[in-house]
């Protein structure tokens, strides 16, 4: 306590008087008395009065013992000049004590050398680790660079607040700027095609505010070349230490060729589907005439004509699917919206599809009366696709339940089957174009039904999703905004 008062009073570093305290040795687990001291350092903000005391306790046993021994010797030397034991006896004692001191010093020295070696080893290990980490980093950086270069990608950076923009030489090249020119954020935005600019801005803002990754495709006007280029841009948000959005980094790739290829493929699909529709319409008319003519004929003929008509309708649905895809891709799809009862439509479509799967037990569970403002033909396509899948992917005489209900201002349609089910890892991908689950490839299909359904539902500002358990069955849902004006 005295040391503390003195430190406060004098505003100087003070060492306390030594005091004894027993501690147990880590090696022998015996207790030994050690001598300790406190070092009290006052910390003052302005020179007069200390505000804090930094107190360190240290083991001073060896030093104090050494000092005491020297002091004893000096004292004895001083006494021997007066009167005391015979000189050779004193010399013997002194010699013995000097030997002890020497031994202590040698032991301390050994300990010091040992500690120095330990430190050296630790240092070497640390250096090795830093070296290997640096090599790893250099390796992954080289890999990343070669991947980016071979994919002909450009890289870029946007600061979320200042909108500072940095870019690689390839990004500058894609935009058609001079190689040594530094592009600014606004200059980049100005090059984006006016039809796509707002969509890109929205993607960036959403990424910043919802801390999400973005992946957009858009057109840019290549500077100096008067040329339109399609690009895909993928960005990732990064945070500062306070988890606040800090900057976005990403890659950009010229996908013009890919887009033109897709466009050619779409045009081809569109043209073929369109050409196939004409003979199919005639075929449908002929079959219907034959059905009328043979109304009272042999049962076999009637059944064969019914089957022919059913297959013709199936082919018609497929061709319509491809035609819709090509319209979607070329942006030619148009919604003919009208008011109608979604619950009634569901019941009617279910009735029709149930003819195709007479083995299954279809059940319409009555729910709410829901009026929507939508393209009825396209919603029929969505319901048919989901119901046909429920039949296709449910072997056996299982039940298929359909419902239509209201949840605040949205209408929800659900189709539940007790079929093969879907793995959770596949659920997101089902709605992608041409995606088919690998295990079900033996069941015929093109992987476009759910893609088309999702596109149609999204264009109505609705959602589509699935819940499923493998081996137990699936429930597909889609929602549409309820028409509140009705
Ligand atoms: P298609 O049925 O022509 O392959 P879809 O786009 O309609 O194409 O469906 C995509 C994939 O989703 C199907 O290949 C199938 O594996 C899976 N799928 C769709 N509906 C169901 C269902 N009700 N039960 C299990 N799997 C389904």
Short mmCIF file of C-alpha atoms and ligand atoms in Angstrom, two decimals:
data_model
loop_
_atom_site.label_atom_id
_atom_site.label_comp_id
_atom_site.label_asym_id
_atom_site.label_seq_id
_atom_site.Cartn_x
_atom_site.Cartn_y
_atom_site.Cartn_z
CA UNK A 1 0.00 0.00 0.00
CA UNK A 2 2.86 2.28 0.87
CA UNK A 3 4.26 1.92 -2.66
CA UNK A 4 0.87 2.88 -4.14
CA UNK A 5 0.60 6.02 -1.93
CA UNK A 6 4.15 6.99 -2.79
CA UNK A 7 3.56 6.59 -6.51
CA UNK A 8 0.42 8.76 -6.31
CA UNK A 9 2.13 11.37 -4.13
CA UNK A 10 5.34 11.66 -6.16
CA UNK A 11 3.96 10.84 -9.62
CA UNK A 12 7.11 8.72 -10.02
CA UNK A 13 7.63 4.98 -10.64
CA UNK A 14 7.96 3.22 -7.26
CA UNK A 15 9.21 -0.30 -6.42
CA UNK A 16 7.65 -1.81 -3.28
CA UNK A 17 9.64 -3.45 -0.49
CA UNK A 18 10.25 -7.18 -1.25
CA UNK A 19 7.79 -9.64 0.33
CA UNK A 20 7.70 -13.42 0.58
CA UNK A 21 5.04 -15.62 -0.99
CA UNK A 22 5.12 -19.40 -1.43
CA UNK A 23 4.37 -20.90 -4.84
CA UNK A 24 4.42 -24.49 -5.95
CA UNK A 25 7.04 -25.50 -8.49
CA UNK A 26 5.66 -26.70 -11.82
CA UNK A 27 8.29 -29.49 -12.00
CA UNK A 28 8.39 -30.92 -8.46
CA UNK A 29 4.97 -29.77 -7.17
CA UNK A 30 6.71 -28.78 -3.94
CA UNK A 31 6.10 -25.32 -2.53
CA UNK A 32 9.01 -22.88 -2.32
CA UNK A 33 9.28 -19.44 -0.86
CA UNK A 34 9.85 -16.81 -3.53
CA UNK A 35 10.53 -13.11 -3.05
CA UNK A 36 8.25 -10.73 -4.98
CA UNK A 37 8.18 -6.98 -5.60
CA UNK A 38 5.70 -4.58 -7.13
CA UNK A 39 6.51 -1.96 -9.71
CA UNK A 40 3.97 0.88 -9.61
CA UNK A 41 3.96 3.28 -12.59
CA UNK A 42 1.67 6.33 -12.28
CA UNK A 43 0.02 7.55 -15.50
CA UNK A 44 -1.00 11.20 -15.49
CA UNK A 45 -2.92 12.98 -18.22
CA UNK A 46 -1.45 16.32 -17.37
CA UNK A 47 1.72 16.33 -15.36
CA UNK A 48 0.31 16.92 -11.85
CA UNK A 49 -2.08 14.17 -10.65
CA UNK A 50 -1.86 10.52 -11.79
CA UNK A 51 -5.11 9.14 -13.22
CA UNK A 52 -4.13 5.44 -13.48
CA UNK A 53 -1.55 3.16 -11.84
CA UNK A 54 0.06 0.37 -13.85
CA UNK A 55 1.13 -2.30 -11.33
CA UNK A 56 3.47 -5.12 -12.27
CA UNK A 57 4.37 -7.93 -9.88
CA UNK A 58 7.68 -9.66 -10.51
CA UNK A 59 9.65 -12.53 -9.01
CA UNK A 60 12.91 -11.01 -7.73
CA UNK A 61 14.13 -13.98 -5.61
CA UNK A 62 17.39 -14.69 -7.45
CA UNK A 63 18.51 -11.08 -7.64
CA UNK A 64 17.76 -10.34 -3.97
CA UNK A 65 19.48 -13.51 -2.78
CA UNK A 66 22.56 -12.60 -4.84
CA UNK A 67 22.63 -9.06 -3.51
CA UNK A 68 22.25 -10.32 0.07
CA UNK A 69 25.22 -12.64 -0.37
CA UNK A 70 27.44 -9.83 -1.66
CA UNK A 71 26.33 -7.61 1.18
CA UNK A 72 27.16 -10.31 3.77
CA UNK A 73 30.63 -10.73 2.34
CA UNK A 74 31.29 -7.00 2.36
CA UNK A 75 29.99 -6.82 5.95
CA UNK A 76 32.24 -9.63 7.03
CA UNK A 77 35.22 -8.04 5.31
CA UNK A 78 34.52 -4.80 7.14
CA UNK A 79 34.19 -6.64 10.49
CA UNK A 80 37.37 -8.66 9.93
CA UNK A 81 39.40 -5.45 9.91
CA UNK A 82 38.11 -4.89 13.43
CA UNK A 83 37.87 -8.17 15.28
CA UNK A 84 36.41 -11.54 14.40
CA UNK A 85 37.17 -15.12 13.39
CA UNK A 86 40.64 -15.96 12.12
CA UNK A 87 41.45 -14.83 8.55
CA UNK A 88 41.74 -18.32 6.97
CA UNK A 89 38.32 -19.29 8.42
CA UNK A 90 36.77 -16.17 6.86
CA UNK A 91 38.48 -16.94 3.55
CA UNK A 92 37.04 -20.46 3.62
CA UNK A 93 33.48 -19.17 4.19
CA UNK A 94 33.90 -16.50 1.50
CA UNK A 95 35.24 -19.04 -0.94
CA UNK A 96 32.31 -21.34 -0.33
CA UNK A 97 29.85 -18.47 -0.83
CA UNK A 98 31.59 -17.34 -4.01
CA UNK A 99 31.36 -20.90 -5.35
CA UNK A 100 27.61 -20.86 -4.60
CA UNK A 101 27.18 -17.52 -6.37
CA UNK A 102 29.16 -18.81 -9.31
CA UNK A 103 26.97 -21.91 -9.55
CA UNK A 104 23.80 -19.78 -9.43
CA UNK A 105 25.20 -17.54 -12.18
CA UNK A 106 26.11 -20.55 -14.35
CA UNK A 107 22.59 -21.99 -13.87
CA UNK A 108 21.03 -18.65 -14.78
CA UNK A 109 23.25 -18.40 -17.80
CA UNK A 110 22.23 -21.90 -18.97
CA UNK A 111 18.57 -20.99 -18.56
CA UNK A 112 19.17 -17.85 -20.60
CA UNK A 113 20.87 -19.77 -23.42
CA UNK A 114 18.00 -22.31 -23.39
CA UNK A 115 15.39 -19.55 -23.60
CA UNK A 116 17.32 -17.86 -26.41
CA UNK A 117 17.33 -21.13 -28.37
CA UNK A 118 13.61 -21.61 -27.78
CA UNK A 119 12.98 -18.10 -29.07
CA UNK A 120 15.14 -18.73 -32.12
CA UNK A 121 13.26 -21.96 -32.91
CA UNK A 122 9.88 -20.28 -32.51
CA UNK A 123 11.06 -17.51 -34.80
CA UNK A 124 12.23 -19.97 -37.44
CA UNK A 125 8.92 -21.86 -37.32
CA UNK A 126 7.00 -18.60 -37.70
CA UNK A 127 9.12 -17.61 -40.69
CA UNK A 128 8.52 -21.03 -42.27
CA UNK A 129 4.75 -20.66 -41.80
CA UNK A 130 4.71 -17.14 -43.24
CA UNK A 131 6.75 -18.36 -46.21
CA UNK A 132 4.47 -21.32 -46.93
CA UNK A 133 1.32 -19.15 -46.55
CA UNK A 134 2.80 -16.58 -48.93
CA UNK A 135 3.53 -19.35 -51.44
CA UNK A 136 -0.04 -20.69 -51.12
CA UNK A 137 -1.45 -17.20 -51.67
CA UNK A 138 0.77 -16.61 -54.69
CA UNK A 139 -0.32 -20.00 -56.09
CA UNK A 140 -4.07 -19.35 -55.69
CA UNK A 141 -3.62 -15.84 -57.09
CA UNK A 142 -1.83 -17.28 -60.14
CA UNK A 143 -4.64 -19.84 -60.58
CA UNK A 144 -7.28 -17.13 -60.34
CA UNK A 145 -5.41 -14.92 -62.83
CA UNK A 146 -5.05 -17.70 -65.37
CA UNK A 147 -8.78 -18.63 -64.97
CA UNK A 148 -9.81 -14.99 -65.44
CA UNK A 149 -7.47 -14.56 -68.41
CA UNK A 150 -8.49 -17.74 -70.20
CA UNK A 151 -12.17 -16.86 -69.78
CA UNK A 152 -11.31 -13.39 -71.15
CA UNK A 153 -12.92 -11.79 -68.13
CA UNK A 154 -12.40 -8.29 -66.87
CA UNK A 155 -12.41 -7.42 -63.17
CA UNK A 156 -13.78 -4.31 -61.49
CA UNK A 157 -14.33 -2.62 -58.10
CA UNK A 158 -16.93 -0.09 -56.87
CA UNK A 159 -16.74 1.65 -53.50
CA UNK A 160 -20.28 1.62 -52.08
CA UNK A 161 -20.23 5.20 -50.77
CA UNK A 162 -17.87 7.20 -52.99
CA UNK A 163 -18.66 5.10 -56.10
CA UNK A 164 -14.94 5.10 -56.88
CA UNK A 165 -14.52 2.74 -59.84
CA UNK A 166 -11.43 0.66 -60.62
CA UNK A 167 -11.06 -1.81 -63.44
CA UNK A 168 -8.63 -4.18 -65.13
CA UNK A 169 -7.28 -3.62 -68.65
CA UNK A 170 -9.72 -6.24 -70.02
CA UNK A 171 -12.75 -4.38 -68.54
CA UNK A 172 -11.53 -1.18 -70.20
CA UNK A 173 -11.12 -3.07 -73.47
CA UNK A 174 -14.67 -4.52 -73.28
CA UNK A 175 -16.08 -1.00 -72.89
CA UNK A 176 -13.90 0.22 -75.77
CA UNK A 177 -12.05 2.89 -73.74
CA UNK A 178 -8.37 3.73 -74.39
CA UNK A 179 -6.09 1.35 -72.49
CA UNK A 180 -4.49 4.08 -70.37
CA UNK A 181 -7.81 5.79 -69.60
CA UNK A 182 -9.25 5.46 -66.13
CA UNK A 183 -13.02 4.93 -66.41
CA UNK A 184 -15.31 6.53 -63.84
CA UNK A 185 -18.53 5.02 -62.49
CA UNK A 186 -20.67 7.53 -64.41
CA UNK A 187 -18.78 6.94 -67.66
CA UNK A 188 -19.43 3.21 -67.30
CA UNK A 189 -23.16 3.79 -66.66
CA UNK A 190 -23.37 6.05 -69.69
CA UNK A 191 -22.15 3.19 -71.94
CA UNK A 192 -24.92 0.82 -70.78
CA UNK A 193 -27.78 0.54 -73.27
CA UNK A 194 -30.65 2.85 -72.12
CA UNK A 195 -33.08 -0.13 -72.09
CA UNK A 196 -30.89 -1.95 -69.56
CA UNK A 197 -29.37 0.87 -67.51
CA UNK A 198 -32.08 1.02 -64.83
CA UNK A 199 -32.01 -2.77 -64.42
CA UNK A 200 -28.23 -2.68 -63.81
CA UNK A 201 -28.56 0.22 -61.36
CA UNK A 202 -31.30 -1.67 -59.49
CA UNK A 203 -29.08 -4.77 -59.30
CA UNK A 204 -26.20 -2.73 -57.81
CA UNK A 205 -28.46 -0.95 -55.30
CA UNK A 206 -30.16 -4.21 -54.26
CA UNK A 207 -26.77 -5.82 -53.83
CA UNK A 208 -25.63 -2.98 -51.53
CA UNK A 209 -28.83 -2.75 -49.48
CA UNK A 210 -29.66 -6.43 -49.25
CA UNK A 211 -26.01 -7.53 -49.11
CA UNK A 212 -26.61 -9.93 -51.97
CA UNK A 213 -24.60 -11.15 -54.96
CA UNK A 214 -25.80 -10.06 -58.39
CA UNK A 215 -25.62 -11.64 -61.82
CA UNK A 216 -26.97 -9.60 -64.75
CA UNK A 217 -26.79 -9.68 -68.52
CA UNK A 218 -27.08 -6.44 -70.47
CA UNK A 219 -25.99 -4.59 -73.58
CA UNK A 220 -23.37 -1.86 -73.77
CA UNK A 221 -22.44 0.52 -76.55
CA UNK A 222 -18.76 -0.07 -77.21
CA UNK A 223 -17.07 3.33 -77.29
CA UNK A 224 -15.41 4.45 -80.57
CA UNK A 225 -16.73 1.37 -82.43
CA UNK A 226 -20.45 2.07 -82.65
CA UNK A 227 -21.01 -1.57 -81.76
CA UNK A 228 -23.49 -3.21 -79.36
CA UNK A 229 -21.93 -5.81 -77.07
CA UNK A 230 -23.69 -8.22 -74.71
CA UNK A 231 -21.98 -8.63 -71.32
CA UNK A 232 -22.54 -10.72 -68.21
CA UNK A 233 -21.58 -9.01 -64.98
CA UNK A 234 -21.28 -10.82 -61.64
CA UNK A 235 -20.68 -8.87 -58.44
CA UNK A 236 -20.07 -9.68 -54.79
CA UNK A 237 -20.44 -7.35 -51.84
CA UNK A 238 -17.67 -6.97 -49.19
CA UNK A 239 -18.03 -5.57 -45.66
CA UNK A 240 -15.87 -3.46 -43.36
CA UNK A 241 -14.99 -4.42 -39.75
CA UNK A 242 -18.40 -3.12 -38.56
CA UNK A 243 -20.26 -5.40 -41.02
CA UNK A 244 -21.25 -2.38 -43.13
CA UNK A 245 -21.20 -2.73 -46.97
CA UNK A 246 -17.77 -1.45 -48.05
CA UNK A 247 -17.18 -2.26 -51.71
CA UNK A 248 -18.33 -4.52 -54.55
CA UNK A 249 -15.94 -6.51 -56.70
CA UNK A 250 -16.77 -8.61 -59.69
CA UNK A 251 -16.07 -9.87 -63.15
CA UNK A 252 -17.40 -8.90 -66.55
CA UNK A 253 -17.43 -11.04 -69.67
CA UNK A 254 -18.28 -10.38 -73.31
CA UNK A 255 -21.08 -12.88 -74.16
CA UNK A 256 -22.12 -11.42 -77.52
CA UNK A 257 -21.29 -14.58 -79.51
CA UNK A 258 -23.08 -16.79 -77.00
CA UNK A 259 -26.16 -14.53 -77.17
CA UNK A 260 -26.22 -14.64 -80.97
CA UNK A 261 -25.92 -18.45 -80.87
CA UNK A 262 -28.85 -18.63 -78.45
CA UNK A 263 -30.81 -16.28 -80.63
CA UNK A 264 -30.18 -18.43 -83.73
CA UNK A 265 -31.22 -21.54 -81.78
CA UNK A 266 -34.38 -19.80 -80.57
CA UNK A 267 -35.25 -18.58 -84.03
CA UNK A 268 -34.85 -22.14 -85.30
CA UNK A 269 -37.03 -23.60 -82.52
CA UNK A 270 -39.63 -20.90 -83.15
CA UNK A 271 -39.65 -21.52 -86.90
CA UNK A 272 -39.89 -25.32 -86.61
CA UNK A 273 -42.66 -25.15 -83.99
CA UNK A 274 -44.57 -22.68 -86.09
CA UNK A 275 -44.28 -24.88 -89.20
CA UNK A 276 -45.35 -28.00 -87.25
CA UNK A 277 -48.47 -26.31 -85.94
CA UNK A 278 -50.18 -26.09 -89.35
CA UNK A 279 -50.20 -29.84 -90.20
CA UNK A 280 -51.03 -30.62 -86.61
CA UNK A 281 -54.11 -28.39 -86.68
CA UNK A 282 -55.30 -30.18 -89.83
CA UNK A 283 -54.60 -33.55 -88.23
CA UNK A 284 -56.63 -32.53 -85.19
CA UNK A 285 -59.57 -31.51 -87.41
CA UNK A 286 -59.44 -34.83 -89.34
CA UNK A 287 -59.45 -36.87 -86.14
CA UNK A 288 -62.40 -34.88 -84.77
CA UNK A 289 -64.35 -35.48 -88.01
CA UNK A 290 -63.54 -39.20 -87.82
CA UNK A 291 -64.68 -39.29 -84.18
CA UNK A 292 -68.04 -37.83 -85.21
CA UNK A 293 -68.38 -40.19 -88.19
CA UNK A 294 -67.58 -43.28 -86.12
CA UNK A 295 -69.67 -42.38 -83.07
CA UNK A 296 -71.69 -45.58 -83.16
CA UNK A 297 -68.92 -47.75 -84.63
CA UNK A 298 -66.90 -50.57 -83.18
CA UNK A 299 -65.52 -49.95 -79.66
CA UNK A 300 -61.97 -50.59 -80.84
CA UNK A 301 -62.21 -47.92 -83.55
CA UNK A 302 -63.65 -45.40 -81.05
CA UNK A 303 -60.92 -46.16 -78.52
CA UNK A 304 -58.18 -45.90 -81.18
CA UNK A 305 -59.51 -42.54 -82.35
CA UNK A 306 -59.66 -41.28 -78.75
CA UNK A 307 -56.05 -42.36 -78.26
CA UNK A 308 -54.99 -40.69 -81.52
CA UNK A 309 -56.72 -37.49 -80.40
CA UNK A 310 -55.02 -37.68 -76.97
CA UNK A 311 -51.54 -38.11 -78.56
CA UNK A 312 -52.24 -35.28 -80.96
CA UNK A 313 -53.11 -32.99 -78.04
CA UNK A 314 -49.91 -34.05 -76.28
CA UNK A 315 -47.85 -33.15 -79.33
CA UNK A 316 -49.72 -29.86 -79.59
CA UNK A 317 -48.82 -29.04 -75.98
CA UNK A 318 -45.11 -29.76 -76.64
CA UNK A 319 -45.04 -27.62 -79.76
CA UNK A 320 -46.82 -24.82 -77.93
CA UNK A 321 -44.18 -25.08 -75.18
CA UNK A 322 -41.33 -24.62 -77.67
CA UNK A 323 -43.15 -21.78 -79.38
CA UNK A 324 -43.63 -20.02 -76.04
CA UNK A 325 -39.92 -20.50 -75.22
CA UNK A 326 -38.88 -18.90 -78.47
CA UNK A 327 -41.31 -16.01 -77.90
CA UNK A 328 -40.01 -15.57 -74.36
CA UNK A 329 -36.38 -15.46 -75.46
CA UNK A 330 -37.01 -12.99 -78.22
CA UNK A 331 -39.06 -10.80 -75.90
CA UNK A 332 -42.16 -11.30 -78.07
CA UNK A 333 -44.32 -12.76 -75.31
CA UNK A 334 -47.45 -10.78 -74.65
CA UNK A 335 -49.93 -11.17 -71.81
CA UNK A 336 -53.63 -10.95 -72.74
CA UNK A 337 -54.99 -10.24 -69.28
CA UNK A 338 -58.62 -10.66 -68.26
CA UNK A 339 -60.60 -11.22 -65.05
CA UNK A 340 -61.43 -14.84 -64.21
CA UNK A 341 -62.03 -17.19 -61.26
CA UNK A 342 -58.77 -19.02 -60.60
CA UNK A 343 -60.45 -21.68 -58.42
CA UNK A 344 -62.91 -22.56 -61.20
CA UNK A 345 -60.13 -22.69 -63.80
CA UNK A 346 -58.13 -25.06 -61.59
CA UNK A 347 -61.10 -27.42 -61.23
CA UNK A 348 -61.73 -27.41 -65.01
CA UNK A 349 -58.11 -28.03 -66.00
CA UNK A 350 -57.87 -30.80 -63.38
CA UNK A 351 -60.95 -32.43 -64.87
CA UNK A 352 -59.37 -32.42 -68.33
CA UNK A 353 -55.98 -33.75 -67.21
CA UNK A 354 -57.63 -36.48 -65.11
CA UNK A 355 -58.67 -38.11 -68.43
CA UNK A 356 -54.97 -38.57 -69.21
CA UNK A 357 -54.22 -40.32 -65.95
CA UNK A 358 -57.26 -42.48 -65.22
CA UNK A 359 -55.21 -44.53 -62.71
CA UNK A 360 -54.69 -41.59 -60.36
CA UNK A 361 -57.32 -40.33 -57.95
CA UNK A 362 -57.69 -36.62 -58.60
CA UNK A 363 -59.25 -34.56 -55.84
CA UNK A 364 -60.18 -30.89 -55.92
CA UNK A 365 -60.26 -29.65 -52.32
CA UNK A 366 -62.75 -26.74 -52.24
CA UNK A 367 -61.21 -23.51 -50.97
CA UNK A 368 -61.75 -19.79 -51.58
CA UNK A 369 -63.40 -18.06 -54.52
CA UNK A 370 -60.51 -16.11 -56.05
CA UNK A 371 -60.64 -13.66 -58.94
CA UNK A 372 -57.38 -12.77 -60.67
CA UNK A 373 -56.45 -10.47 -63.54
CA UNK A 374 -54.17 -12.60 -65.68
CA UNK A 375 -53.60 -14.27 -69.04
CA UNK A 376 -56.00 -17.22 -68.75
CA UNK A 377 -54.45 -19.28 -71.57
CA UNK A 378 -50.99 -19.00 -70.02
CA UNK A 379 -52.26 -19.84 -66.53
CA UNK A 380 -53.94 -22.93 -68.03
CA UNK A 381 -50.47 -23.88 -69.35
CA UNK A 382 -48.97 -23.50 -65.86
CA UNK A 383 -51.67 -25.61 -64.17
CA UNK A 384 -51.49 -28.28 -66.92
CA UNK A 385 -47.68 -28.51 -66.69
CA UNK A 386 -47.80 -29.03 -62.93
CA UNK A 387 -50.67 -31.54 -63.10
CA UNK A 388 -49.09 -33.53 -65.98
CA UNK A 389 -45.85 -33.73 -63.96
CA UNK A 390 -47.79 -34.93 -60.91
CA UNK A 391 -49.11 -37.81 -63.06
CA UNK A 392 -45.76 -38.46 -64.81
CA UNK A 393 -43.68 -38.59 -61.62
CA UNK A 394 -46.16 -40.60 -59.47
CA UNK A 395 -46.15 -44.23 -60.52
CA UNK A 396 -49.08 -46.25 -59.17
CA UNK A 397 -52.66 -45.41 -58.33
CA UNK A 398 -51.84 -42.55 -55.98
CA UNK A 399 -53.87 -39.45 -55.13
CA UNK A 400 -53.32 -35.97 -56.60
CA UNK A 401 -54.88 -33.15 -54.58
CA UNK A 402 -55.41 -29.61 -55.87
CA UNK A 403 -56.37 -26.52 -53.89
CA UNK A 404 -56.88 -22.81 -54.48
CA UNK A 405 -56.93 -20.39 -51.55
CA UNK A 406 -56.38 -16.76 -50.64
CA UNK A 407 -53.61 -15.52 -48.29
CA UNK A 408 -54.11 -11.77 -47.70
CA UNK A 409 -53.80 -10.26 -51.21
CA UNK A 410 -52.40 -13.25 -53.05
CA UNK A 411 -54.04 -16.31 -54.55
CA UNK A 412 -52.22 -19.62 -54.12
CA UNK A 413 -52.70 -22.80 -56.14
CA UNK A 414 -51.22 -26.05 -54.86
CA UNK A 415 -50.88 -29.50 -56.45
CA UNK A 416 -49.88 -32.32 -54.14
CA UNK A 417 -48.76 -35.74 -55.32
CA UNK A 418 -47.54 -38.89 -53.56
CA UNK A 419 -44.89 -39.75 -56.16
CA UNK A 420 -41.12 -40.15 -56.33
CA UNK A 421 -40.32 -36.78 -54.71
CA UNK A 422 -37.34 -34.48 -55.35
CA UNK A 423 -33.98 -34.13 -53.57
CA UNK A 424 -33.56 -30.79 -51.79
CA UNK A 425 -30.41 -30.08 -53.86
CA UNK A 426 -32.46 -30.29 -57.07
CA UNK A 427 -35.44 -28.16 -56.03
CA UNK A 428 -33.99 -24.76 -57.07
CA UNK A 429 -32.74 -26.05 -60.41
CA UNK A 430 -36.06 -27.54 -61.59
CA UNK A 431 -37.21 -24.12 -62.82
CA UNK A 432 -34.15 -23.63 -65.05
CA UNK A 433 -34.43 -24.03 -68.80
CA UNK A 434 -33.92 -27.63 -70.08
CA UNK A 435 -33.15 -28.90 -66.55
CA UNK A 436 -34.08 -32.54 -65.90
CA UNK A 437 -33.29 -34.59 -62.80
CA UNK A 438 -30.58 -37.11 -63.75
CA UNK A 439 -32.31 -40.09 -62.05
CA UNK A 440 -35.59 -39.53 -63.96
CA UNK A 441 -34.17 -39.38 -67.47
CA UNK A 442 -36.00 -42.61 -68.37
CA UNK A 443 -39.31 -40.66 -68.14
CA UNK A 444 -39.81 -38.67 -71.35
CA UNK A 445 -39.65 -34.87 -71.33
CA UNK A 446 -37.63 -31.84 -72.43
CA UNK A 447 -37.19 -29.99 -69.15
CA UNK A 448 -39.12 -26.93 -70.31
CA UNK A 449 -42.50 -27.28 -68.52
CA UNK A 450 -41.43 -25.83 -65.18
CA UNK A 451 -39.16 -23.22 -66.79
CA UNK A 452 -42.10 -21.93 -68.84
CA UNK A 453 -44.43 -22.07 -65.83
CA UNK A 454 -41.94 -20.04 -63.76
CA UNK A 455 -41.48 -17.45 -66.53
CA UNK A 456 -45.27 -17.05 -66.93
CA UNK A 457 -45.85 -16.76 -63.16
CA UNK A 458 -42.98 -14.26 -62.73
CA UNK A 459 -44.36 -12.12 -65.56
CA UNK A 460 -47.60 -11.92 -63.55
CA UNK A 461 -45.58 -10.79 -60.47
CA UNK A 462 -46.22 -14.13 -58.83
CA UNK A 463 -44.02 -16.81 -57.31
CA UNK A 464 -43.59 -20.54 -57.90
CA UNK A 465 -42.00 -23.04 -55.51
CA UNK A 466 -41.98 -26.66 -54.43
CA UNK A 467 -41.90 -28.65 -51.19
CA UNK A 468 -40.89 -32.26 -51.49
CA UNK A 469 -39.53 -35.32 -49.76
CA UNK A 470 -37.81 -38.03 -51.70
CA UNK A 471 -39.96 -41.18 -51.92
CA UNK A 472 -42.96 -39.43 -50.32
CA UNK A 473 -44.13 -36.93 -52.93
CA UNK A 474 -44.11 -33.25 -53.85
CA UNK A 475 -46.35 -30.21 -53.58
CA UNK A 476 -45.95 -27.51 -56.22
CA UNK A 477 -47.32 -24.04 -55.45
CA UNK A 478 -47.73 -20.88 -57.47
CA UNK A 479 -49.11 -17.55 -56.40
CA UNK A 480 -50.67 -14.63 -58.27
CA UNK A 481 -51.74 -11.21 -57.01
CA UNK A 482 -55.49 -11.18 -56.24
CA UNK A 483 -57.51 -8.72 -58.31
CA UNK A 484 -58.57 -6.28 -55.61
CA UNK A 485 -60.81 -4.27 -57.96
CA UNK A 486 -63.34 -7.07 -58.15
P1 LIG B 1 -39.91 -32.52 -67.91
O1 LIG B 1 -40.95 -33.11 -67.06
O2 LIG B 1 -40.31 -32.39 -69.33
O3 LIG B 1 -38.57 -33.15 -67.74
P2 LIG B 1 -40.24 -30.09 -66.33
O4 LIG B 1 -39.61 -28.77 -66.53
O5 LIG B 1 -41.71 -30.14 -66.31
O6 LIG B 1 -39.64 -31.01 -67.48
O7 LIG B 1 -39.67 -30.70 -64.98
C1 LIG B 1 -38.29 -30.66 -64.72
C2 LIG B 1 -37.86 -31.82 -63.84
O8 LIG B 1 -38.47 -31.68 -62.55
C3 LIG B 1 -38.35 -33.15 -64.32
O9 LIG B 1 -37.43 -33.71 -65.23
C4 LIG B 1 -38.49 -33.97 -63.04
O10 LIG B 1 -37.28 -34.60 -62.74
C5 LIG B 1 -38.77 -32.93 -61.97
N1 LIG B 1 -40.20 -32.90 -61.57
C6 LIG B 1 -41.14 -32.07 -62.02
N2 LIG B 1 -42.32 -32.31 -61.39
C7 LIG B 1 -42.11 -33.31 -60.53
C8 LIG B 1 -42.92 -34.03 -59.59
N3 LIG B 1 -44.22 -33.73 -59.42
N4 LIG B 1 -42.34 -35.00 -58.87
C9 LIG B 1 -41.03 -35.31 -59.02
N5 LIG B 1 -40.21 -34.67 -59.88
C10 LIG B 1 -40.73 -33.69 -60.63
#
